[in-house]
One Martini backbone bead per residue (centre of mass of N, CA, C, O) as a GRO file, in nm:
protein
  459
    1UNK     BB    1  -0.508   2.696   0.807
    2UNK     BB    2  -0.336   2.959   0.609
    3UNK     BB    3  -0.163   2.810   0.313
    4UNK     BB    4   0.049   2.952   0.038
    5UNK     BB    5   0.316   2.903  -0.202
    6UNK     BB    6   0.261   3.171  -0.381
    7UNK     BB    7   0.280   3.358  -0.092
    8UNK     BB    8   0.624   3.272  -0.137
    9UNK     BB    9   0.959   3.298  -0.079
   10UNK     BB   10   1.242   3.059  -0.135
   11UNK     BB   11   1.514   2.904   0.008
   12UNK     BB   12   1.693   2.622  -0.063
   13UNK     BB   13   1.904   2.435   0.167
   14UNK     BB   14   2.028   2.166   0.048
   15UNK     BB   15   2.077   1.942  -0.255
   16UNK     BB   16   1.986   1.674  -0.168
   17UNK     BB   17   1.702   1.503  -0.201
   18UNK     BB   18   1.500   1.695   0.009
   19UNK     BB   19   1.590   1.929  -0.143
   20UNK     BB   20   1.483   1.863  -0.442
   21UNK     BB   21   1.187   1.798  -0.346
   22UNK     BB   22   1.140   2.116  -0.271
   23UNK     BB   23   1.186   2.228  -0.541
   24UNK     BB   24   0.984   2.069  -0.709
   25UNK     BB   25   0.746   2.169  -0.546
   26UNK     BB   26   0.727   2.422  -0.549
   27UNK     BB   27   0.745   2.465  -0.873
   28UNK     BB   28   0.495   2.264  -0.928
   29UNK     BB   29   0.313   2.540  -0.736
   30UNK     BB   30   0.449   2.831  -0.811
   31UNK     BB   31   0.707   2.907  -0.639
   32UNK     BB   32   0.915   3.070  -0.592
   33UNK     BB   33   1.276   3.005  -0.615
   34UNK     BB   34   1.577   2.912  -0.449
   35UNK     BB   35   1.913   2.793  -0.416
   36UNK     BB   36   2.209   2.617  -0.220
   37UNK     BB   37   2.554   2.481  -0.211
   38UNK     BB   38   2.786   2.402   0.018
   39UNK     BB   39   2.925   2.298  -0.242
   40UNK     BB   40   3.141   2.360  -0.520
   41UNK     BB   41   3.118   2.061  -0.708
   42UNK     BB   42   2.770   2.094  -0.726
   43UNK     BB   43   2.545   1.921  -0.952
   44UNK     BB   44   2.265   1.971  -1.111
   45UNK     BB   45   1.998   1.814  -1.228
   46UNK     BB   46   1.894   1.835  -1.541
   47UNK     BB   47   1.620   1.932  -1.469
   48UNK     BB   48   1.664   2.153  -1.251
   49UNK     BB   49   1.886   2.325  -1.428
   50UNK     BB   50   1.642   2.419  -1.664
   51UNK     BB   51   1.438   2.521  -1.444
   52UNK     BB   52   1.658   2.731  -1.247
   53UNK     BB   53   1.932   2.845  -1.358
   54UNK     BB   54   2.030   3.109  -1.161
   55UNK     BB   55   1.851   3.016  -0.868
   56UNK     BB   56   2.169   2.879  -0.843
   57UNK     BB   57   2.406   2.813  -0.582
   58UNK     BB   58   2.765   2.772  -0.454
   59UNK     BB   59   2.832   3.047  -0.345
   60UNK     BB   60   2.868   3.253  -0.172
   61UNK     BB   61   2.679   3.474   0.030
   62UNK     BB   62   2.477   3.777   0.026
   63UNK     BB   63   2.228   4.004   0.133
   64UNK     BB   64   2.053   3.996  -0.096
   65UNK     BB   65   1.972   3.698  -0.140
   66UNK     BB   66   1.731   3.767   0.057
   67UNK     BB   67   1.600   3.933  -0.084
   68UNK     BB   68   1.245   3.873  -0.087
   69UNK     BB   69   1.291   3.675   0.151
   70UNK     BB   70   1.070   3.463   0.399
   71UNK     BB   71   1.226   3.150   0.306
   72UNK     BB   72   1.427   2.824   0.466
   73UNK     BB   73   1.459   2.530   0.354
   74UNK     BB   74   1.627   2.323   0.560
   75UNK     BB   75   1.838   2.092   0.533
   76UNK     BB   76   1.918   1.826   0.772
   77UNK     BB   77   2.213   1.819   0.736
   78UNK     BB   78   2.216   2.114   0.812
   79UNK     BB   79   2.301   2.330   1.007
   80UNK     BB   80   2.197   2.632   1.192
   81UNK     BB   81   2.557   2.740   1.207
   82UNK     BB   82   2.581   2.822   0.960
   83UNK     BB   83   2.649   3.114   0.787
   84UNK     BB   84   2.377   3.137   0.594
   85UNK     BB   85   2.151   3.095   0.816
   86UNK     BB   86   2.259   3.348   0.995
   87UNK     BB   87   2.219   3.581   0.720
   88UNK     BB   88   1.912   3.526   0.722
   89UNK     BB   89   1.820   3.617   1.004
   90UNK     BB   90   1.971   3.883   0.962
   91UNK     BB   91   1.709   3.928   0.717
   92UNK     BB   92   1.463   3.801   0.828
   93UNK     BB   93   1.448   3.474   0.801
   94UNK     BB   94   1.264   3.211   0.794
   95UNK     BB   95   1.355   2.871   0.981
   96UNK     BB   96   1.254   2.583   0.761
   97UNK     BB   97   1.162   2.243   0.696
   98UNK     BB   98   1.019   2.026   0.516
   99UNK     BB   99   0.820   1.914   0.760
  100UNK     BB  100   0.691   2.205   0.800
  101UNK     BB  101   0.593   2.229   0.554
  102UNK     BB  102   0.417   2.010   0.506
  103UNK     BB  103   0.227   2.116   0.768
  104UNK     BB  104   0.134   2.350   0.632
  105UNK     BB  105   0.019   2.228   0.367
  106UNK     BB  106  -0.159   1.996   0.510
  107UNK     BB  107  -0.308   2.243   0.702
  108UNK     BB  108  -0.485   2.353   0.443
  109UNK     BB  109  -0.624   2.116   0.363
  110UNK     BB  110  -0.904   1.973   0.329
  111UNK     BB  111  -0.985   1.712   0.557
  112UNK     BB  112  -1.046   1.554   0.242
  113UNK     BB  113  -0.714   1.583   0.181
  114UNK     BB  114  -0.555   1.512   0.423
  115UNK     BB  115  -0.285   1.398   0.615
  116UNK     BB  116  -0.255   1.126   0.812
  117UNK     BB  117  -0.021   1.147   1.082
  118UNK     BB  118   0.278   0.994   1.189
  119UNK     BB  119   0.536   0.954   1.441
  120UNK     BB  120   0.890   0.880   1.459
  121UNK     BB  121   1.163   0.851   1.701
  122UNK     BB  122   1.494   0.820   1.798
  123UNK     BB  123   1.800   0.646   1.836
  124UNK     BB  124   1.637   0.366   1.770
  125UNK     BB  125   1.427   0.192   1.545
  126UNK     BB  126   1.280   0.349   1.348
  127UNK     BB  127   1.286   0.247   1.075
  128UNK     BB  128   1.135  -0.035   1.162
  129UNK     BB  129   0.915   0.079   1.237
  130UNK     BB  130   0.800   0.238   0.996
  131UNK     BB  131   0.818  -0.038   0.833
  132UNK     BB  132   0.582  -0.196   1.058
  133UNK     BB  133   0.321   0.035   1.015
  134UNK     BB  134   0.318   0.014   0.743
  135UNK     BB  135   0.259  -0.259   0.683
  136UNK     BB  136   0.009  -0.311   0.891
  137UNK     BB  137  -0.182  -0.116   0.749
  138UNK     BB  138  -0.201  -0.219   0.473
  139UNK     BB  139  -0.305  -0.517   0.557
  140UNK     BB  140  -0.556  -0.375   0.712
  141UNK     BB  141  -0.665  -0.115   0.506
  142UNK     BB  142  -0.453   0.095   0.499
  143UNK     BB  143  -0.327   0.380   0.353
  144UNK     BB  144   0.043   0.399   0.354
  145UNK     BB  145   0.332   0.612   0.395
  146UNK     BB  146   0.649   0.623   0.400
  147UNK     BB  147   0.863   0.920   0.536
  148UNK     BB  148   1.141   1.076   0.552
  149UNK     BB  149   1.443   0.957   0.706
  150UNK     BB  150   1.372   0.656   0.547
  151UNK     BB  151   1.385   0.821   0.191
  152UNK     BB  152   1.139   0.988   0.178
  153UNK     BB  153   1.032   1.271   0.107
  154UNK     BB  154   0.718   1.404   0.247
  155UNK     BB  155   0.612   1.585  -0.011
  156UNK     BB  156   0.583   1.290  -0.176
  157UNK     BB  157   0.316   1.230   0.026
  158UNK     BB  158   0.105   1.430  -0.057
  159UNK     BB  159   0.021   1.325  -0.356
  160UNK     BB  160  -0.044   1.065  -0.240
  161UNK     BB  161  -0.298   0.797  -0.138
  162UNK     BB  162  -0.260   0.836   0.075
  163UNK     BB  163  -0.396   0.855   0.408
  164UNK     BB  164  -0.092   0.774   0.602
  165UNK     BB  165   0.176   0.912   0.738
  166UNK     BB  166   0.485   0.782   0.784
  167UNK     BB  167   0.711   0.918   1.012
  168UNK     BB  168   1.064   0.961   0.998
  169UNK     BB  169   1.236   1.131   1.288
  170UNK     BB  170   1.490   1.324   1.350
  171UNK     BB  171   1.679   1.571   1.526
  172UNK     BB  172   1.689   1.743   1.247
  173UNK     BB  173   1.393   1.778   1.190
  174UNK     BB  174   1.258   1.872   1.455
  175UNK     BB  175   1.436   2.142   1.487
  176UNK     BB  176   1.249   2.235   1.223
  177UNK     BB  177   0.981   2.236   1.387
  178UNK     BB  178   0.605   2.328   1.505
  179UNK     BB  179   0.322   2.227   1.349
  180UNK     BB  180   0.262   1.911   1.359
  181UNK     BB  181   0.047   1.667   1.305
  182UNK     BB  182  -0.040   1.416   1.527
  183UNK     BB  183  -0.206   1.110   1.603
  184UNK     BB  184   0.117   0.990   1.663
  185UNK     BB  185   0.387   0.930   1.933
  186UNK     BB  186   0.749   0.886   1.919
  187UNK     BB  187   1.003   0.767   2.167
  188UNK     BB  188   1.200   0.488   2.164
  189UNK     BB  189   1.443   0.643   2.276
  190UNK     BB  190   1.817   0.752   2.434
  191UNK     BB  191   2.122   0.862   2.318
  192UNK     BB  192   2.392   0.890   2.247
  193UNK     BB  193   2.372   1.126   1.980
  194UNK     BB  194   2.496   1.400   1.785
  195UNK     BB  195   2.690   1.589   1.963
  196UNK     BB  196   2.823   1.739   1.755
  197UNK     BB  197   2.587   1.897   1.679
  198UNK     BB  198   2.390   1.992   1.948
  199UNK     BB  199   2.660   1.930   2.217
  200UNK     BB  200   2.412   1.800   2.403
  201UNK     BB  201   2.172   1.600   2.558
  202UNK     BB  202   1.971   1.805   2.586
  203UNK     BB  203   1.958   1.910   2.279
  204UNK     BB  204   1.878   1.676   2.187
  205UNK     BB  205   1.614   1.603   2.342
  206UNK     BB  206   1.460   1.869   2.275
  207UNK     BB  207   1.449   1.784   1.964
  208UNK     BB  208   1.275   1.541   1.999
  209UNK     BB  209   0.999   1.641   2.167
  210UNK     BB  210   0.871   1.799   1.947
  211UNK     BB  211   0.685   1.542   1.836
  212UNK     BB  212   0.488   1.680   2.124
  213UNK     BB  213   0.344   1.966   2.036
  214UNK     BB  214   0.095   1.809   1.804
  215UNK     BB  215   0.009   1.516   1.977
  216UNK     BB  216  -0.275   1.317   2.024
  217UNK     BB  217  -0.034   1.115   2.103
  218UNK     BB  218   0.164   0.826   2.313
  219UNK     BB  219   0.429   0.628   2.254
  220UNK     BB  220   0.577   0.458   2.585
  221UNK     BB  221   0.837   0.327   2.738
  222UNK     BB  222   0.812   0.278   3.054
  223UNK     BB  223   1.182   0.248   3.056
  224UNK     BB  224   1.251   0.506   2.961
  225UNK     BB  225   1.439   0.752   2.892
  226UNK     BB  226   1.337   1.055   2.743
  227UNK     BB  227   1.011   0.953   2.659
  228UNK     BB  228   0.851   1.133   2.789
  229UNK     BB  229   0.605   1.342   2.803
  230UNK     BB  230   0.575   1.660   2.889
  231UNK     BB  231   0.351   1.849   3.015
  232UNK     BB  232   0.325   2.084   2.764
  233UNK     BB  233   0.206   1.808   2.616
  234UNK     BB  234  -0.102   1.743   2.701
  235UNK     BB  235  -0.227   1.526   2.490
  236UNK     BB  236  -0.007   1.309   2.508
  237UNK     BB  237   0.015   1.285   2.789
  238UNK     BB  238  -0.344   1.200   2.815
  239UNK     BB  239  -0.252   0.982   2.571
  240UNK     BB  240  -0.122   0.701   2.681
  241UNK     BB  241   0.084   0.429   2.524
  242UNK     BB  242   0.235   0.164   2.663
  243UNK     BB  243   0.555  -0.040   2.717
  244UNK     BB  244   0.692  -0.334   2.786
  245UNK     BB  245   0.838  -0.638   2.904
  246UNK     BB  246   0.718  -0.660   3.131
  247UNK     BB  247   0.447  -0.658   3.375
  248UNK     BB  248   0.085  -0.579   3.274
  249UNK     BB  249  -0.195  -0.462   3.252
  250UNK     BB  250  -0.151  -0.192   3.122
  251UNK     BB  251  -0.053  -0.269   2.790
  252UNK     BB  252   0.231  -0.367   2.674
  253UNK     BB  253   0.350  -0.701   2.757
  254UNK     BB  254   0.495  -0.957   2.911
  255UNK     BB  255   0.371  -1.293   2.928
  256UNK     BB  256   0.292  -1.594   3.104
  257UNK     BB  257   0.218  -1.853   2.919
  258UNK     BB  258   0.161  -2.176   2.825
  259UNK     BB  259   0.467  -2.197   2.878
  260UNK     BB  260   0.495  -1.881   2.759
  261UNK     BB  261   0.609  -1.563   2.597
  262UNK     BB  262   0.368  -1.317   2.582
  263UNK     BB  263   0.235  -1.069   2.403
  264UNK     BB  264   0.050  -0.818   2.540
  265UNK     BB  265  -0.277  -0.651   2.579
  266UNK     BB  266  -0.487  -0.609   2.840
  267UNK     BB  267  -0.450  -0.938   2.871
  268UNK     BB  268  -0.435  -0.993   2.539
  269UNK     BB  269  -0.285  -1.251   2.374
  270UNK     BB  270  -0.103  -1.232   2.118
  271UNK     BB  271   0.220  -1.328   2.103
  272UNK     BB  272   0.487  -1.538   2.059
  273UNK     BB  273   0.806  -1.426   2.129
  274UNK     BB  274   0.906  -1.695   1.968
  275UNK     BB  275   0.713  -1.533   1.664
  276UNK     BB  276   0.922  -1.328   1.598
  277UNK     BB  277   1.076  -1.263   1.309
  278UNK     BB  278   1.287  -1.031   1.506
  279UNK     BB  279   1.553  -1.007   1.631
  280UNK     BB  280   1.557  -0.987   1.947
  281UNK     BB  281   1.412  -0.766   2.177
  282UNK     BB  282   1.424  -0.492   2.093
  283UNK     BB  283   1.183  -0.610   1.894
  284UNK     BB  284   0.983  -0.654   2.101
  285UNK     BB  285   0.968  -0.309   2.112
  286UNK     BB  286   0.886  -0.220   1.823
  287UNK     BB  287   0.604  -0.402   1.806
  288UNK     BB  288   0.466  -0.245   2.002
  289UNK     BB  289   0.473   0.030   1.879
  290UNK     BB  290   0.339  -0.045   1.608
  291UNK     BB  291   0.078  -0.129   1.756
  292UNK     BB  292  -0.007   0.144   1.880
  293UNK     BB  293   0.014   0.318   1.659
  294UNK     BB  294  -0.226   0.159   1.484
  295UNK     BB  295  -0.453   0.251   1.736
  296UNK     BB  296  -0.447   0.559   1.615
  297UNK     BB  297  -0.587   0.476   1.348
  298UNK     BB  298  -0.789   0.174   1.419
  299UNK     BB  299  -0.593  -0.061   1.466
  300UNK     BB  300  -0.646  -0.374   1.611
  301UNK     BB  301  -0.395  -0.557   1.728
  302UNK     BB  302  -0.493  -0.812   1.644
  303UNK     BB  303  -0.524  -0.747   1.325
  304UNK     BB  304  -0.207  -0.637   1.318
  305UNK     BB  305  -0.041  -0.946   1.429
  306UNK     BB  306  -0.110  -1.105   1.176
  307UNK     BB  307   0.130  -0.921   1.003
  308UNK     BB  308   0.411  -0.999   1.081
  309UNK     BB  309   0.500  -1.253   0.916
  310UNK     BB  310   0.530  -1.074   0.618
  311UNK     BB  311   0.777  -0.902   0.726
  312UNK     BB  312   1.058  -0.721   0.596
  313UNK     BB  313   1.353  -0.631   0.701
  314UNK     BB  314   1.572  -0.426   0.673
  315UNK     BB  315   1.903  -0.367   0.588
  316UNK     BB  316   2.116  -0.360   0.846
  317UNK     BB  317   1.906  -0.479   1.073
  318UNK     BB  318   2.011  -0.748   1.222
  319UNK     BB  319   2.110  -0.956   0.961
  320UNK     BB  320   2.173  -1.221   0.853
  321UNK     BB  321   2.373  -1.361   0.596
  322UNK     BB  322   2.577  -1.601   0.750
  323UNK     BB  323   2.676  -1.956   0.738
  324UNK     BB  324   2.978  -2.133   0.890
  325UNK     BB  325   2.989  -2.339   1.092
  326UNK     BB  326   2.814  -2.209   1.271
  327UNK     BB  327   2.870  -1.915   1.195
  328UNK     BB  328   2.757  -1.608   1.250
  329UNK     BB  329   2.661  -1.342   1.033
  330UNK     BB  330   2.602  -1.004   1.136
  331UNK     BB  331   2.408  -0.695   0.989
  332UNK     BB  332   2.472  -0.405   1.199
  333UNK     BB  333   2.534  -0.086   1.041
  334UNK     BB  334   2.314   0.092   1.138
  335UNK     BB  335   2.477   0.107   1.387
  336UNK     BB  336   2.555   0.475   1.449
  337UNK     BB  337   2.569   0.392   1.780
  338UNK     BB  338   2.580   0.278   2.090
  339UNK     BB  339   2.269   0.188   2.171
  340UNK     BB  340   2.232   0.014   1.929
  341UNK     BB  341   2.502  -0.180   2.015
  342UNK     BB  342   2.317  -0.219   2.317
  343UNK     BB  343   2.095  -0.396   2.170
  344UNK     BB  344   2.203  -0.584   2.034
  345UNK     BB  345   2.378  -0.725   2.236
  346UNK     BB  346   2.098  -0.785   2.414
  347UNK     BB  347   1.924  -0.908   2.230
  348UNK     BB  348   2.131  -1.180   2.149
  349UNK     BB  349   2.283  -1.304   2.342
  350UNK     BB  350   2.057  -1.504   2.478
  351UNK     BB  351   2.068  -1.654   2.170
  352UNK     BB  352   2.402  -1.720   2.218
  353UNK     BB  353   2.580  -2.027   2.267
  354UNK     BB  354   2.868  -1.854   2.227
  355UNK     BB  355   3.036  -1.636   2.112
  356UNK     BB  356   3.087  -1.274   2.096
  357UNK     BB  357   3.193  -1.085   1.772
  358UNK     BB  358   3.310  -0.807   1.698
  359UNK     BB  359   3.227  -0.500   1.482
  360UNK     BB  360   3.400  -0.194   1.485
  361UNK     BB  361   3.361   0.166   1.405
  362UNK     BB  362   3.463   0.481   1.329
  363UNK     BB  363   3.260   0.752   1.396
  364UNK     BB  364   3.160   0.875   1.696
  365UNK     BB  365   3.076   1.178   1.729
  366UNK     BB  366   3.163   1.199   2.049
  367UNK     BB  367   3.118   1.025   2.217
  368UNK     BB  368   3.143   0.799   2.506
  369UNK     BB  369   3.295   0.493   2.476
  370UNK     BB  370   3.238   0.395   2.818
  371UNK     BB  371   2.927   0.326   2.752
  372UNK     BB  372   3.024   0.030   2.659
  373UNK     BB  373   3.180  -0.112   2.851
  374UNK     BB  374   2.995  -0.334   3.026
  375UNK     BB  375   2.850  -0.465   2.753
  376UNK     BB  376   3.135  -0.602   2.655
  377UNK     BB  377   3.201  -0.752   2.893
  378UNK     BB  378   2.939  -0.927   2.936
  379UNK     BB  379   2.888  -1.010   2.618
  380UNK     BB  380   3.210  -0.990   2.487
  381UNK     BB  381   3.492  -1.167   2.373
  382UNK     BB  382   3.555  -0.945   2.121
  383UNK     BB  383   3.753  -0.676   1.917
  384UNK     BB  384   3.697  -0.566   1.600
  385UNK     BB  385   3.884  -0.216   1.527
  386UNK     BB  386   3.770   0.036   1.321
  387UNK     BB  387   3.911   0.352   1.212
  388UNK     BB  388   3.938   0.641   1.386
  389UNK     BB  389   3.777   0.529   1.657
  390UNK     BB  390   3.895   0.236   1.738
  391UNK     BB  391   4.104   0.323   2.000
  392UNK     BB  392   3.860   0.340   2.221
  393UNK     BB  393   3.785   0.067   2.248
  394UNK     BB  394   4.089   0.006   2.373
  395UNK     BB  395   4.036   0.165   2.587
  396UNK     BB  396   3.757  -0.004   2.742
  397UNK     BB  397   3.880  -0.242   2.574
  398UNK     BB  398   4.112  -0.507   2.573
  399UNK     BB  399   3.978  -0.723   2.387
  400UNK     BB  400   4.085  -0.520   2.104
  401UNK     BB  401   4.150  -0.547   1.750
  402UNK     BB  402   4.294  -0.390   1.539
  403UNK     BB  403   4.251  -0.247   1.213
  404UNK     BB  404   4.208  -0.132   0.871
  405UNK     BB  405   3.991  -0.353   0.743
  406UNK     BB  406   3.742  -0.539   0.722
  407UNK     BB  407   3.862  -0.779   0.598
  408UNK     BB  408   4.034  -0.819   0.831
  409UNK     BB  409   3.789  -0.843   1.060
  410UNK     BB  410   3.680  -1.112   0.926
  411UNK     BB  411   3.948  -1.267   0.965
  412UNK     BB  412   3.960  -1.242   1.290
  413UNK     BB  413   3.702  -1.343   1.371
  414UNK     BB  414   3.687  -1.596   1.233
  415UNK     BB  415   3.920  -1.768   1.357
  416UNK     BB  416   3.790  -1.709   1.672
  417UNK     BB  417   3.552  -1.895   1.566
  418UNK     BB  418   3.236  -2.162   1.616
  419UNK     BB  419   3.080  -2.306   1.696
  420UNK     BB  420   2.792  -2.074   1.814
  421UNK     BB  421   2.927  -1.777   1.704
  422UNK     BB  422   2.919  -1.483   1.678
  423UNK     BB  423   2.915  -1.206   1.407
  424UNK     BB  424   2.947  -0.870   1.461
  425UNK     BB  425   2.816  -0.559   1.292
  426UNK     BB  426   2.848  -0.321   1.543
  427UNK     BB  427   2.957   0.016   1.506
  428UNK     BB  428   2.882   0.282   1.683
  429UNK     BB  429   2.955   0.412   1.426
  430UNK     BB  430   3.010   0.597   1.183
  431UNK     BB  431   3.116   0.578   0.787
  432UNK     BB  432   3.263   0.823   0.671
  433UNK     BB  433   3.553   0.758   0.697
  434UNK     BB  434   3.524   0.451   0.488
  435UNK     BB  435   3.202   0.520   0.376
  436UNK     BB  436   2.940   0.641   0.210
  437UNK     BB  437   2.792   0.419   0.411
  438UNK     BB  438   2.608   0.196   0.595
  439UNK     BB  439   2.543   0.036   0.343
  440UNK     BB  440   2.813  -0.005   0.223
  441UNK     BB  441   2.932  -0.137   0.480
  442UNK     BB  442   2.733  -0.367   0.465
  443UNK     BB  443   2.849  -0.498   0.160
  444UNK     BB  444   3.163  -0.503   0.267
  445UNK     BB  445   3.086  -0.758   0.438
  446UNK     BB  446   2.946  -0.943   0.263
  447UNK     BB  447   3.207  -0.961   0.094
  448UNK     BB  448   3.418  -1.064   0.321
  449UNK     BB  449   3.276  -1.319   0.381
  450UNK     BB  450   3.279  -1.451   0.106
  451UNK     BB  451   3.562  -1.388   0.018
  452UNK     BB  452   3.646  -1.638   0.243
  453UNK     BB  453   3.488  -1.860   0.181
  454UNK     BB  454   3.581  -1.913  -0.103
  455UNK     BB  455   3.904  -1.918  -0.034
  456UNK     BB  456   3.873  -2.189   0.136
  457UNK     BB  457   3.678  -2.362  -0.065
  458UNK     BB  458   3.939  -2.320  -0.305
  459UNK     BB  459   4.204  -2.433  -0.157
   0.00000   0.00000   0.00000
């Protein structure tokens, strides 16, 4: 593949984080480029304000605005039915994001410089998988970096010394991805999700499947719906590596040996389920994914699980914050859907020796959260329920207690819990209706716990 982006003229639409990154790429590499931010009164960094002079704008655009440009690198925030992309299109101007941009510079690199990419996507689990495969493989002695939707854009991982980019890709971001060359690929999971932004949970699906359209293998969850490769996925589907909880002769499974439950992979014995350090059973799902993928780049699940033990959770998913009076108060802020919550709750409820008291709430997104009611009903013995679409709640599950702020919710919940109960917090919904971001949101709520807890023993 011959790709050299100084013959080619650019515009970067939307400069958050992403944006940015492509715009210094660019730039640094002299090709063409200009930007534009669907916000108003948003004011450039002072690098690339004087990198970029007239070549950024903020204002509506006409079609002038696309004259000599052949490509449109679009932020995977900014949807595909703006505007700005409609009139780039009927100028004739190809949209494609930054990870399709990566494919292309990375795909005419010579061999000994290309690098070798693995990609993660799914409804949930996403992010831990991607830093539980960077953290084996580094571990390993494979250098790898990871990239993507985990919070590094993936052009600055180009230049980086890694052997191996771990890609964690949103369905935002495979949405305008088409020739990605991957190791190995994974769909780890499919619930509603962004269906604001997609319309159909079809075309959802649809997006995420992209990640197997030149992935040389699939780490595939057996029980899982719409996470196998389609036919015309050919080498992925040829080359499938399985896993799943129940008991399997080949692939990842859970087997009962020397009286207890260990994960498994072709029935030799890997670790204990009860010695992987990340709770819930769901966690002992992500693990199995990320040694599949670690044995498409070359390292065996035995000297890979070697190395679960010093792996350290990312913030706000599934983690203990705090215990007081044995009542466990967990962090999964991260849960920004349905699914995420029905993974944590199942996760979790069999481990959980009193009762199970929810912080629900936020932007639904469009989901129907009737479909998280079966699993409150099992599972949960109350909700307070925050935010916009808080009612929704109280709609399917009766005994749930709205509330205006985290601080009420973690007073309420805390009054109704006792020794051996959960609080958990993990809202099925987005956070910016009341939060910055789900990581705000997740030290609102470690604030709201340690303030209660500090003004009970001051008191």
């Amino acid at each position: 593949m011959n790709y050299n982006v100084r013959e080619h003229s650019y515009v970067v639409g939307g400069l958050g984080v992403t944006g940015q990154a492509c715009v210094r790429y660019l730039l640094r590499h002299q090709a063409l480029v200009k930007a534009f931010d669907t916000r108003s009164t948003f004011a450039l960094p002072s690098d690339l304000s004087s990198a970029m002079g007239n070549s950024f704008t903020s204002a509506p655009l006409t079609p002038d605005y696309f004259d000599g440009v052949d490509t449109l690198v679009l932020s995977p925030g900014l949807s595909l039915d703006i505007e700005q992309v409609q009139l780039a299109k009927q100028c004739g101007v190809e949209v494609i994001g930054d990870v399709e941009l990566f494919a292309r510079i990375n795909g005419a690199l010579p061999p000994e410089q290309a690098k070798k990419a693995v990609g993660i996507t799914g409804s949930n689990g996403k992010t831990t998988v991607t830093l539980l495969v960077t953290h084996l493989l580094n571990a390993c002695g494979v250098k790898a970096i990871e990239a993507g939707n985990v919070g590094r854009p993936v052009l600055e991982a180009i230049d980086s010394d890694a052997d191996v980019v771990v890609m964690e890709l949103s369905s935002f971001q495979l949405e305008t991805t088409s020739s990605l060359l991957l190791e190995a690929a994974t769909i780890l999971n499919i619930s509603d999700d962004h269906l604001d932004r997609h319309g159909t949970l079809h075309h959802y699906i649809d997006a995420k499947h992209r990640i197997f359209k030149h992935a040389e293998s699939a780490i595939v969850w057996r029980d899982g719906e719409y996470v196998t490769p389609s036919v015309e996925h050919e080498s992925a589907r040829a080359n499938t590596v399985e896993y799943g909880l129940g008991q399997s002769q080949q692939g990842f499974s859970v087997q009962n040996a020397q009286g207890s439950d260990w994960v498994a992979f072709n029935n030799t014995l890997l670790i204990k389920v009860n010695d992987i350090p990340l709770a819930g059973t769901h966690n002992v799902l992500n693990v199995m994914a990320a040694l599949g993928i670690c044995m498409q780049v070359g390292v065996k699940p035995t000297d890979a699980i070697s190395h679960l033990a010093t792996f350290k959770s990312a913030p706000h998913r599934c983690v203990e914050i705090a215990n007081y009076g044995g009542v466990r108060f967990i962090d999964d802020s991260k849960a920004t859907n349905i699914g995420a919550t029905i993974a944590a709750l199942e996760g979790l409820a069999p481990h959980t020796k009193g009762k199970l008291i929810l912080i629900a709430g936020g932007d639904a997104k469009g989901a129907d959260m009737n479909s998280l009611a079966p699993y409150l009903s099992q599972h949960v013995a109350c909700v307070f329920a925050i935010g916009k679409d808080a009612s929704l709640f109280k709609a399917c599950f009766p005994n749930t207690t709205l509330v205006t702020s985290m601080a009420e919710a973690v007073k309420g919940a805390s009054s109704f819990a006792g020794n051996g109960d959960v609080v958990l917090l993990s809202p099925a919904c987005a956070s910016i209706d009341m939060f910055n971001n789900y990581m705000h949101r997740g030290e609102v709520f470690k604030q709201a716990v340690e303030a209660l807890f500090v003004d009970e023993v001051t008191s």
